[in-house]
XYZ file of C-alpha atoms in Angstrom:
565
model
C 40.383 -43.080 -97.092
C 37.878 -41.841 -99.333
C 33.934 -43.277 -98.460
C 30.642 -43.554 -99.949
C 27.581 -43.089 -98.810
C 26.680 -40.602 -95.740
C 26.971 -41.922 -93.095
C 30.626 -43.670 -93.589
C 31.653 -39.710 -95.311
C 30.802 -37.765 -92.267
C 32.547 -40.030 -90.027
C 35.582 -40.244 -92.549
C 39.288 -38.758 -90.881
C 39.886 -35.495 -92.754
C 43.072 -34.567 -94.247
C 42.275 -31.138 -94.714
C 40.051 -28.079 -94.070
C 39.665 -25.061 -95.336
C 39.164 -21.634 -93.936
C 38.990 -18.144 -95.110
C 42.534 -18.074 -95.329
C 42.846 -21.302 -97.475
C 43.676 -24.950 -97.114
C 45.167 -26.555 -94.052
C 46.970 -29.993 -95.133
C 48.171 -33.185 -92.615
C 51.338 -33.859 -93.712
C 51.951 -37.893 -92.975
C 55.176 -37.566 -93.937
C 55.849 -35.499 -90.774
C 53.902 -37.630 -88.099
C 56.015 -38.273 -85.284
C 55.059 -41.460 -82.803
C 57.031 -44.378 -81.161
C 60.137 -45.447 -83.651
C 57.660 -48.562 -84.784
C 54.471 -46.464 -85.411
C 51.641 -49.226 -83.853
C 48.903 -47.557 -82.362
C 49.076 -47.044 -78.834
C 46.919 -48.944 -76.401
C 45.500 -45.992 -74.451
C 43.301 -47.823 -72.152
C 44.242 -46.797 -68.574
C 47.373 -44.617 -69.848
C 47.594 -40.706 -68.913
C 46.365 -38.149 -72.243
C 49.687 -37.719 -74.628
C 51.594 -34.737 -74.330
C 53.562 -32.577 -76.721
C 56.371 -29.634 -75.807
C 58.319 -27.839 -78.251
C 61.296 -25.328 -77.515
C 63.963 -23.840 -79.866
C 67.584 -24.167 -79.289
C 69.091 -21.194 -81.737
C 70.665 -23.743 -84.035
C 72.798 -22.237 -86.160
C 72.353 -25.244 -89.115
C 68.611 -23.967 -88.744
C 67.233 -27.393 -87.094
C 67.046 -25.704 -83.520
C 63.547 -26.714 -82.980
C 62.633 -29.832 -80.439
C 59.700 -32.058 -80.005
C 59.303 -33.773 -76.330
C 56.089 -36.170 -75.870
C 55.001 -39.086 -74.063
C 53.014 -42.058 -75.539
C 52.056 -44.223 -71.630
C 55.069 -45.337 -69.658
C 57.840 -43.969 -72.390
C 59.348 -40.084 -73.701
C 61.021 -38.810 -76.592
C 63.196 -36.108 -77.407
C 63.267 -36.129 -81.402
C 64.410 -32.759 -83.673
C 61.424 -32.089 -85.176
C 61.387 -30.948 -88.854
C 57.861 -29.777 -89.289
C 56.708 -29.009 -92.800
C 59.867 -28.901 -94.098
C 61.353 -32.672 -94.178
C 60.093 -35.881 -93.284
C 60.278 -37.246 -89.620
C 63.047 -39.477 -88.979
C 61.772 -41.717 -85.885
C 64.707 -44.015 -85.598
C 67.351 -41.430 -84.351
C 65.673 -40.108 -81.324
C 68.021 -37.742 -79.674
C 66.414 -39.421 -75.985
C 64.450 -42.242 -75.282
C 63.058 -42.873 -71.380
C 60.976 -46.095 -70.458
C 60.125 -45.375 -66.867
C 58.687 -48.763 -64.477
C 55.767 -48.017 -61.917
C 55.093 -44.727 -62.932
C 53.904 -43.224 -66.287
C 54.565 -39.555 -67.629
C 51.578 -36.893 -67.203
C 52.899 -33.082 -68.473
C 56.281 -31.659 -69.477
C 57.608 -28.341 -70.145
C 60.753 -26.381 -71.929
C 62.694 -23.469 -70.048
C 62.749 -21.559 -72.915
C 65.418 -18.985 -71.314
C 67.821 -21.176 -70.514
C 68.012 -23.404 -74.012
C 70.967 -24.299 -75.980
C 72.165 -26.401 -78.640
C 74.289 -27.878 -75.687
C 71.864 -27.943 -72.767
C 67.900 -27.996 -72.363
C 65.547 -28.020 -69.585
C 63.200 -30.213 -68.838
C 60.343 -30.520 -66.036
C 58.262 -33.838 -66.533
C 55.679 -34.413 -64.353
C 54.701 -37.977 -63.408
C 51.105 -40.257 -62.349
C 53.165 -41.148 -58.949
C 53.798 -37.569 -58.458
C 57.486 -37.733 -58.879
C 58.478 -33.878 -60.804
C 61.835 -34.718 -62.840
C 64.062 -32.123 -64.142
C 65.627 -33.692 -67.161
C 68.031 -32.770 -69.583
C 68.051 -34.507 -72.830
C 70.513 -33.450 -74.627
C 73.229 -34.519 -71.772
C 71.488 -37.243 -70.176
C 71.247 -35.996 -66.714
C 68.290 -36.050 -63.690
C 66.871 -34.806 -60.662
C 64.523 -36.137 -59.143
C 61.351 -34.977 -56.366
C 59.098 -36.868 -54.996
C 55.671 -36.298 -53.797
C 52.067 -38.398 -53.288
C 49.422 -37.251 -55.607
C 49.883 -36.988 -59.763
C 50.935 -34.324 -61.770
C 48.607 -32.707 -63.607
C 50.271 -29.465 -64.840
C 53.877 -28.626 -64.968
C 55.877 -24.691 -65.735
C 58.511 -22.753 -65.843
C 57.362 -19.412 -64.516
C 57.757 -16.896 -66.763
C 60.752 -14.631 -67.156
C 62.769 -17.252 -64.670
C 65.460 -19.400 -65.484
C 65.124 -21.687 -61.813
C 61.255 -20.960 -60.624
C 58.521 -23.486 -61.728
C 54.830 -24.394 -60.381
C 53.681 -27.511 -60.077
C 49.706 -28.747 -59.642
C 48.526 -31.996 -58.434
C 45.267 -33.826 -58.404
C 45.260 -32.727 -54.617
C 44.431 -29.634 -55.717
C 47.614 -27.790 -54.300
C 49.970 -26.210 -56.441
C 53.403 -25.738 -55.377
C 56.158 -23.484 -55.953
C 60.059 -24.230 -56.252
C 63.489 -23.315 -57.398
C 65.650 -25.751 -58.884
C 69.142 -24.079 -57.476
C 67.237 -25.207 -53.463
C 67.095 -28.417 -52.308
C 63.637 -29.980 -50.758
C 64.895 -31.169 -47.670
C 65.195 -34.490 -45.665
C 62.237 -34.045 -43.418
C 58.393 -33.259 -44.459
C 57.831 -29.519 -44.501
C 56.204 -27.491 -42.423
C 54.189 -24.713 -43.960
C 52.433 -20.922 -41.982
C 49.495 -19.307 -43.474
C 50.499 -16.298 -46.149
C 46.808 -15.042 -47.408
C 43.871 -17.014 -47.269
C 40.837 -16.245 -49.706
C 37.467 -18.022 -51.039
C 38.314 -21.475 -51.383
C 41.596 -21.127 -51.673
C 44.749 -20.567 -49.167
C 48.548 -20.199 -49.626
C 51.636 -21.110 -47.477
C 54.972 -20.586 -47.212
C 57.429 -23.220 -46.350
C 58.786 -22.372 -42.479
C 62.707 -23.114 -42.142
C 65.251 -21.347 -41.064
C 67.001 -21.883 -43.939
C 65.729 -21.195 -47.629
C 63.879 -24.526 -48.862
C 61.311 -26.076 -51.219
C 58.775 -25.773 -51.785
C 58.834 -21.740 -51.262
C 54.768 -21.764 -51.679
C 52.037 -24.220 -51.134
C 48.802 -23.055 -52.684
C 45.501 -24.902 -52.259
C 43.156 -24.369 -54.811
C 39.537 -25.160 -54.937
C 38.087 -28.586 -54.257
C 39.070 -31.743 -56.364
C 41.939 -31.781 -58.842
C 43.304 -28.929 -60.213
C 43.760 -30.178 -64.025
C 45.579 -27.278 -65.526
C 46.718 -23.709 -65.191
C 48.068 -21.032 -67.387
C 50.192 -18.003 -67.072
C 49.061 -14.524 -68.674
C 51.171 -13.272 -71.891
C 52.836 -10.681 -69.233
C 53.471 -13.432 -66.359
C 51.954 -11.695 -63.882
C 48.398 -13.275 -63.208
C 47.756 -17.122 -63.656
C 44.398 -18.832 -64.446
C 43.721 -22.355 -62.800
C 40.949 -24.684 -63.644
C 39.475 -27.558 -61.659
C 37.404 -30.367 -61.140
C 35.148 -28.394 -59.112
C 34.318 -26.422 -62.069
C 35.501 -22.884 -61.293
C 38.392 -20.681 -62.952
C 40.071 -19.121 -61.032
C 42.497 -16.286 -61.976
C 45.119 -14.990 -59.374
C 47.367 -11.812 -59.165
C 50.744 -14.080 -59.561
C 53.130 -11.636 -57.205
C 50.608 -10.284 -55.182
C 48.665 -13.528 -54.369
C 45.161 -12.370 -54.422
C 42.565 -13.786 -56.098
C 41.149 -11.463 -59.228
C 38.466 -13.357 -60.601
C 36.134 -16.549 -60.778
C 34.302 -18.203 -63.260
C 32.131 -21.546 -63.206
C 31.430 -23.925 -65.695
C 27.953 -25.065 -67.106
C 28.260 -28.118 -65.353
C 31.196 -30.505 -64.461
C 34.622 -30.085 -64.619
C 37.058 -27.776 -66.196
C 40.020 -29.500 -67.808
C 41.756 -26.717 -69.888
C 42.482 -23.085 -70.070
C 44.646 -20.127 -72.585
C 44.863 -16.694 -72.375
C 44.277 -14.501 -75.439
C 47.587 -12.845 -76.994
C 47.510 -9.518 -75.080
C 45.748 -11.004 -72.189
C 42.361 -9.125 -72.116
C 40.278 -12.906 -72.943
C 40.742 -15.921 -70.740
C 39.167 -19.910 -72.797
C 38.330 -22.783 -70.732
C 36.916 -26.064 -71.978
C 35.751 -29.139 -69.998
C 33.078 -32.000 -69.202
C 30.104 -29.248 -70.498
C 31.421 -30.136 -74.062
C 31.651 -25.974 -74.037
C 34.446 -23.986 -75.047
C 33.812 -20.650 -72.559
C 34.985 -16.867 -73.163
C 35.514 -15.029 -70.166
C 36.875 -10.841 -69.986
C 39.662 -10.534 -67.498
C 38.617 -6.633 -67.359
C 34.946 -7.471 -66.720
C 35.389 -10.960 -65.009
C 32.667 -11.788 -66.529
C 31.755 -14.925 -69.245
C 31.187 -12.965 -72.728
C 30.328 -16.197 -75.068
C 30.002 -19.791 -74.929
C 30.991 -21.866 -77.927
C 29.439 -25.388 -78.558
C 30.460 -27.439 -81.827
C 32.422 -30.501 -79.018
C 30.090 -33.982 -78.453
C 31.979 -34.423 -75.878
C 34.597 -33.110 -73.026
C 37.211 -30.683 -74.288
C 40.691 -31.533 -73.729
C 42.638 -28.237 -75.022
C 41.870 -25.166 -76.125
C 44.723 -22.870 -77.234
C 44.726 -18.937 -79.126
C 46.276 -18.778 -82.322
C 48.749 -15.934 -82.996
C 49.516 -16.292 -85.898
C 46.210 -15.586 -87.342
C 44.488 -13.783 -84.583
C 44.353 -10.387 -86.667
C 44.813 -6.553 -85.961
C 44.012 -4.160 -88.743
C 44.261 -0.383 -89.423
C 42.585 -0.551 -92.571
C 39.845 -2.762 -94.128
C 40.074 -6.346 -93.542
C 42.059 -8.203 -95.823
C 40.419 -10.562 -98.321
C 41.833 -14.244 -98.426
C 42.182 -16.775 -101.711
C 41.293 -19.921 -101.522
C 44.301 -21.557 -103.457
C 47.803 -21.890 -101.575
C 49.686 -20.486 -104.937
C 47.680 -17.141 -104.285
C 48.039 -17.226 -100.614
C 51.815 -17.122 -100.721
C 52.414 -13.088 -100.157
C 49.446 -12.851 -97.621
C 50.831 -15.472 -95.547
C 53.967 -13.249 -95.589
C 51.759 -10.003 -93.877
C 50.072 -12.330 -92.245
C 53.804 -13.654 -89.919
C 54.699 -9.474 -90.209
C 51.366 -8.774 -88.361
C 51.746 -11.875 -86.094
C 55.193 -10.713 -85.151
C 53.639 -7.347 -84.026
C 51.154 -8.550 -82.574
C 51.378 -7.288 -79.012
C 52.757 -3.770 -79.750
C 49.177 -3.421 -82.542
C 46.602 -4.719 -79.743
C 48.494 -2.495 -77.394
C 47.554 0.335 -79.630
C 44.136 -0.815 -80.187
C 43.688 0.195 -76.050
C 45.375 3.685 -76.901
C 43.074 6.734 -76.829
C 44.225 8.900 -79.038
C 44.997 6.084 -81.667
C 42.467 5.580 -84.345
C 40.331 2.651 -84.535
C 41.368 -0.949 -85.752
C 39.722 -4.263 -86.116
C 40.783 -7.143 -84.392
C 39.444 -10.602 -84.992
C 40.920 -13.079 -81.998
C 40.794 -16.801 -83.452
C 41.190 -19.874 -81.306
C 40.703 -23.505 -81.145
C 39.760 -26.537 -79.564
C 40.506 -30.866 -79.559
C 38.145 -32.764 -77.362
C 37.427 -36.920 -76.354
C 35.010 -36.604 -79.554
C 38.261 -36.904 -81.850
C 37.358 -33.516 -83.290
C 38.704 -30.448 -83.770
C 36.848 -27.115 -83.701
C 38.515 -23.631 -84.891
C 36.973 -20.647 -83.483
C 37.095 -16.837 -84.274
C 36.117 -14.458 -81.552
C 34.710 -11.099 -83.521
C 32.981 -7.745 -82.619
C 29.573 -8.531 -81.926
C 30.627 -10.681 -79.143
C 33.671 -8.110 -77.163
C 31.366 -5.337 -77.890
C 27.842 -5.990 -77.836
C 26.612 -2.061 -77.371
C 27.354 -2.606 -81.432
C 24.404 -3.661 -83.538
C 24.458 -6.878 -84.694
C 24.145 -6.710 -87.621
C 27.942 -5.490 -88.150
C 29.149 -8.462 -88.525
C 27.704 -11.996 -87.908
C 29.361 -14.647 -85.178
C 28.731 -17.480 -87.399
C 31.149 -18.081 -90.022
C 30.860 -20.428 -92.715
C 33.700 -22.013 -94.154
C 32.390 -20.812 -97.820
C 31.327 -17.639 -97.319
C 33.614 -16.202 -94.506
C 35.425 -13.177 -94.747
C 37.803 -11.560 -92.448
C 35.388 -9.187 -90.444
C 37.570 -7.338 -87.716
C 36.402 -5.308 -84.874
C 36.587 -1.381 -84.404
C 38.346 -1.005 -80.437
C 36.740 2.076 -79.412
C 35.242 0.435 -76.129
C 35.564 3.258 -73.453
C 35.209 0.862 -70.355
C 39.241 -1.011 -71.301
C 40.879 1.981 -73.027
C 43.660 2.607 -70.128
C 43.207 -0.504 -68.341
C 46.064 -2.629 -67.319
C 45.512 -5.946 -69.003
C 48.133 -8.885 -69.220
C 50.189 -8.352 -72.032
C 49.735 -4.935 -72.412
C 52.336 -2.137 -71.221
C 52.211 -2.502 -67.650
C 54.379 -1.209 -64.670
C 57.768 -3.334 -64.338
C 56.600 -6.758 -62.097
C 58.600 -7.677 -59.607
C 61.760 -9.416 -60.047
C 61.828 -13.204 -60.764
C 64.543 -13.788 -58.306
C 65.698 -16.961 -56.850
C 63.462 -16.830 -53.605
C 60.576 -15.636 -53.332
C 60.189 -11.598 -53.096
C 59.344 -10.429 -49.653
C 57.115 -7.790 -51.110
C 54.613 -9.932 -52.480
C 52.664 -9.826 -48.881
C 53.272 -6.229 -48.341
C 52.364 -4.713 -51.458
C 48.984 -6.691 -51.267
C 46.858 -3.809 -50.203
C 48.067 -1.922 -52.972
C 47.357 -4.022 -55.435
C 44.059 -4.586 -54.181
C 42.320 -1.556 -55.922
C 43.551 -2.333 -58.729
C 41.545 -5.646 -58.698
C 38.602 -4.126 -56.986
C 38.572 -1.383 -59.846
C 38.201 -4.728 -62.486
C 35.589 -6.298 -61.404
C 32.143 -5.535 -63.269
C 29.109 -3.838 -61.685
C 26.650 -5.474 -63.681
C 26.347 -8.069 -66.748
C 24.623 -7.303 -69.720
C 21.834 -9.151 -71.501
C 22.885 -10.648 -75.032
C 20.905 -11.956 -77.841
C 21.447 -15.872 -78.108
C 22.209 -17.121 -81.189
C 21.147 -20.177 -82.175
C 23.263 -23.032 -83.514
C 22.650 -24.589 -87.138
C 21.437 -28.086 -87.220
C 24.306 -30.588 -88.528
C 23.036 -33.646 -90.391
C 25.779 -35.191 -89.585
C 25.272 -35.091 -86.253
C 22.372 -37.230 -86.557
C 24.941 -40.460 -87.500
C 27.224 -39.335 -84.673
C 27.023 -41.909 -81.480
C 25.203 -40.984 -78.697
C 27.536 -38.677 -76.110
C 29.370 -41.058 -73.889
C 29.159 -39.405 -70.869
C 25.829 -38.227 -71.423
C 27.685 -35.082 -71.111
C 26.116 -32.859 -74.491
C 23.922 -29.760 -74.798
C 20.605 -31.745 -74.694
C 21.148 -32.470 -71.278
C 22.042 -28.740 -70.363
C 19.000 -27.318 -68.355
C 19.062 -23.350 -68.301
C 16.268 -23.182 -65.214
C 16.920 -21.108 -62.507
C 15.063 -18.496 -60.534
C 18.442 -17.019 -59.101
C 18.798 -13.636 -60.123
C 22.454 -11.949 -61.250
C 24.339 -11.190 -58.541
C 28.311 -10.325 -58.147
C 30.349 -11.943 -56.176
C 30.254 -12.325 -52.630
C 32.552 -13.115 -49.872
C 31.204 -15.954 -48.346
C 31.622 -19.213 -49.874
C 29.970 -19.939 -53.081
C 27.721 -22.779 -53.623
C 27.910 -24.144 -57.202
C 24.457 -25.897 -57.017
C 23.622 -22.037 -56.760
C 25.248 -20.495 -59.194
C 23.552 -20.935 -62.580
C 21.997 -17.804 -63.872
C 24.309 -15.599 -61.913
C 27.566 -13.597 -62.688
C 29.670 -16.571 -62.045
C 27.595 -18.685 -64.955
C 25.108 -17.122 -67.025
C 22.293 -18.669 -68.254
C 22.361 -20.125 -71.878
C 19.923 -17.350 -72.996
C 22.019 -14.607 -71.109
C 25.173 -14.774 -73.630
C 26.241 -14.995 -77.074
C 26.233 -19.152 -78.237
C 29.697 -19.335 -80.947
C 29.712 -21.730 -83.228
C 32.705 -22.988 -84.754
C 34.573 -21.488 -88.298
C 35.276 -25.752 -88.543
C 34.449 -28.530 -86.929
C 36.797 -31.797 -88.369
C 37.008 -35.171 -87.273
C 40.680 -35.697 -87.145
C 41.501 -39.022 -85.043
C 40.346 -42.415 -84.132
C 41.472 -41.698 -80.471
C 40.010 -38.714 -78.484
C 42.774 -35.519 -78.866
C 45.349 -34.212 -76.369
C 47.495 -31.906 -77.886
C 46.381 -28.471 -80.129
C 49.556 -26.094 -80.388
C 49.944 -22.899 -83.127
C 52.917 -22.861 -84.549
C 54.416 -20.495 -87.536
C 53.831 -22.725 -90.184
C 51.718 -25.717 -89.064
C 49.175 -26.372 -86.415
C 50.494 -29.408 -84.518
C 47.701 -31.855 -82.536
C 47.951 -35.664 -80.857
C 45.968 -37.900 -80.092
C 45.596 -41.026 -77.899
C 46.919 -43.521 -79.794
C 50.225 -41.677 -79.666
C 50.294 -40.039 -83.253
C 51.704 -36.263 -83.099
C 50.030 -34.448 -86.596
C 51.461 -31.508 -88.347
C 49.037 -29.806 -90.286
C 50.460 -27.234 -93.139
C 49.498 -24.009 -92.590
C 47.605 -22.381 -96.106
C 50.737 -21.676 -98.685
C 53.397 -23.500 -96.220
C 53.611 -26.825 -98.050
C 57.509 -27.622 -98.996
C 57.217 -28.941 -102.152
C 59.462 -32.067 -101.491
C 56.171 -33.162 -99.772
């Protein structure tokens, strides 16, 4: 696949990248698709999708890969870096007529080697629960598509589901739904959004209907902890609600557009959204308030995820990398051990009387633009009443090192955070807990106490010029930083109660001028696809990522290459 000449190089499909911590490496050998492996024709087809879940094996093949590639899903064992995909024994195959798959997602509680359970959301807006293993199928039915599809946290029968209504509704899989339409009374009601409970005498589904927003609501995301979840819409705004309490914590707005994905950092304290800005944006759950803005995309990012596995928390000096994956072999070993600890170390970072570590958070990004973009997150950004000149938000791939952060910030040292030790939520029972409305003005003070009094002003910096960017295409959408226009004579304000207008929200708290906040750029920025990207998901060993055209990648993690490949 090798090219000469400039031009044809820079728009070559990598096979590798390296990073401080070594080489990343595709393995083909381990590409999963349809059994016949022809491109997909995407044209008109919902993005692909990609869920993985364990099933405690005992022959040490307990791990499962579920996607969809247009109107048909698979259910294969996947084998990841350590043997070759074997596409002609899928373990379930579904061709569905008149409808096409949109989302999925693995109760992770509740799976066996015998039994698995699986929501799949649907372009119709049909919600299946499926499970492959021993063929069997519910079925709901509803009028709008899917977009987003999840098994609350910590509950074997709860899941959400979000439409491109813009409502998201709740429901347990032991009720039934009911023969006639619901009917639904007012809970809480809140800026541009409202929530309902389903009025029966009887227990029914949906148990909540939550409108969010205006437009779609393209994807939301539950904390590390369960108990807050951030939603993202075509409107543009994030939105991050107390879960149990059902109050609204915090709002964000994008640059311009829509937002189409969104993660939470590992112990909750950092919330990522992408979308049709071609940003990737950092935004403090603490200070609900947008810290950074990363730009490396051409076009609208799809996915942006946190990796824990190399997102690092350190006592001690940081630890130097090699560059070859012989060397690598014994840090990769500290660096699972630290991964594994990952929550109880950041917890301790927030501890007062615990001396200070470094912390470096590292994330990514896949957008339309086929490319993805890996990001670290470092201490001049989460603490900017640091100089500088500690260490440098740029990092180039050849002279990177792991710079950490010292967590001695007074203003989130006993804060409750998601992810962090926090008082016991309330019980994921089968119906929804009657407490939830009562214990809202309790809870209130709490989020009141969390929301900043001020912003800070940052120095910008400014993003290196790419050659390469110069043979790139023209954006598509006319959706790049060029067109981004940073003037506004709005001053910062916080939030009000009244409705928000987005045409005036630029250069306030809700979205910061360009000039206002740090500008990341990324630790790599590869070309990986022919077809824009769907799928970005950390594992142990490998990064996994999808694109369009229905190819699922596994990319080799630095020193995790089995040498049969």
């Amino acid at each position: 696949m090798a090219a000469e000449g400039g031009g044809k190089e820079l728009n070559e499909i990598k096979t590798q990248f390296t990073t401080r911590e070594g080489v990343y490496k595709l393995l083909t050998h381990s590409e999963y698709s349809r059994p016949n492996r022809v491109p997909f024709n995407s044209q008109g087809s919902n993005p692909v999708k990609v869920s993985f879940v364990n099933v405690n094996d005992q022959s040490g093949n307990g791990d499962r890969i579920c996607f969809n590639v247009g109107r048909e899903l698979y259910f294969y064992i996947y084998k990841g870096v350590r043997k070759a995909a074997d596409l002609s024994k899928p373990i379930d195959k579904r061709i569905y007529k008149g409808t096409q798959p949109t989302c999925h997602d693995f109760n992770h509680l509740t799976a066996t080697a015998e039994s698995v359970s699986l929501l799949v959301g649907f372009s119709a807006g049909q919600v299946q629960l499926i499970d492959p293993i021993k063929k069997e199928t519910r079925k709901k039915s509803y009028k709008s598509r899917v977009t987003c599809v999840k098994w609350v946290p910590g509950s074997e029968s709860l899941f959400l589901v979000a439409h491109s209504s813009g409502n998201m509704y709740l429901y347990n899989v032991e009720h039934t739904c009911g023969t006639a339409a619901p009917h639904y009374q007012l809970l809480k009601q809140g800026e541009n959004y409202s929530v309902h409970t389903c009025k029966s005498k009887s227990t029914r589904n949906p148990l909540l209907k939550w409108t969010v927003g205006e437009g779609a609501l393209n994807e939301f995301s539950f904390s590390p902890d369960g108990k807050f979840l951030a939603c993202v819409s075509q409107d543009g705004f994030l939105r991050v609600f107390n879960f149990d309490a059902v109050e609204l914590h915090g709002t964000m707005k994008s640059y311009f557009g829509g937002l189409l994905c969104v993660c939470w950092s590992p112990d909750g304290k950092y919330i990522v959204t992408g979308g049709e800005d071609d940003l990737v944006t950092v935004w403090s759950f603490v200070d609900c308030r947008v810290i950074a803005r990363g730009h490396g995309h051409k076009s609208w990012v799809s996915v942006v995820a946190f990796d824990h596995y190399t997102t690092s928390v350190e006592d001690a000096d940081p630890m130097e990398f090699s560059g070859s994956d012989e060397d690598f072999q014994d840090q990769i070993h500290f660096g699972r051990d630290r991964a594994n600890s990952l929550q109880s170390r950041l917890s301790k970072r927030n501890s007062t009387d615990s001396r200070p570590v470094q912390v470096t958070y590292r994330f990514g990004s896949v957008g339309q633009d086929t490319q993805l973009c890996l990001w670290d997150l470092t201490e001049d950004i989460l603490f900017p009443h640091l100089p500088l000149s500690r260490t440098r938000t740029h990092t180039n791939v050849m002279n990177a090192t792991s710079g950490g952060i010292v967590s001695n910030n007074p203003s989130i040292n006993g804060t409750n955070t998601p992810g962090n030790p926090l008082p016991t939520p309330l019980p994921r029972s089968n119906s929804l807990p009657h407490s939830a409305a009562t214990t809202a003005n309790s809870k209130s003070s709490v989020m009141d106490n969390a929301i900043a009094t001020g912003v800070s002003k940052f120095a910008t910096l400014s993003v290196h010029d790419r050659k390469e960017r110069h043979h790139e295409k023209d954006h598509k959408r006319n959706h790049s930083m060029g067109h981004i226009s940073s003037k506004s004579s709005d001053k910062l304000n916080m939030l009000t109660k009244t409705k928000t207008d987005p045409a005036k929200t630029l250069g306030t708290l809700l979205c910061p001028h360009m000039e206002d906040i740090p500008l990341l750029e990324p630790l790599i920025c590869k070309k990986i696809a022919h077809e824009r990207l769907t799928v970005l998901i950390f594992l142990e060993d490998c990064i996994v990522t999808a694109c369009q055209e229905g190819f699922i990648c596994t990319w080799a993690r630095p020193g995790k290459v089995v040498s049969s490949f």
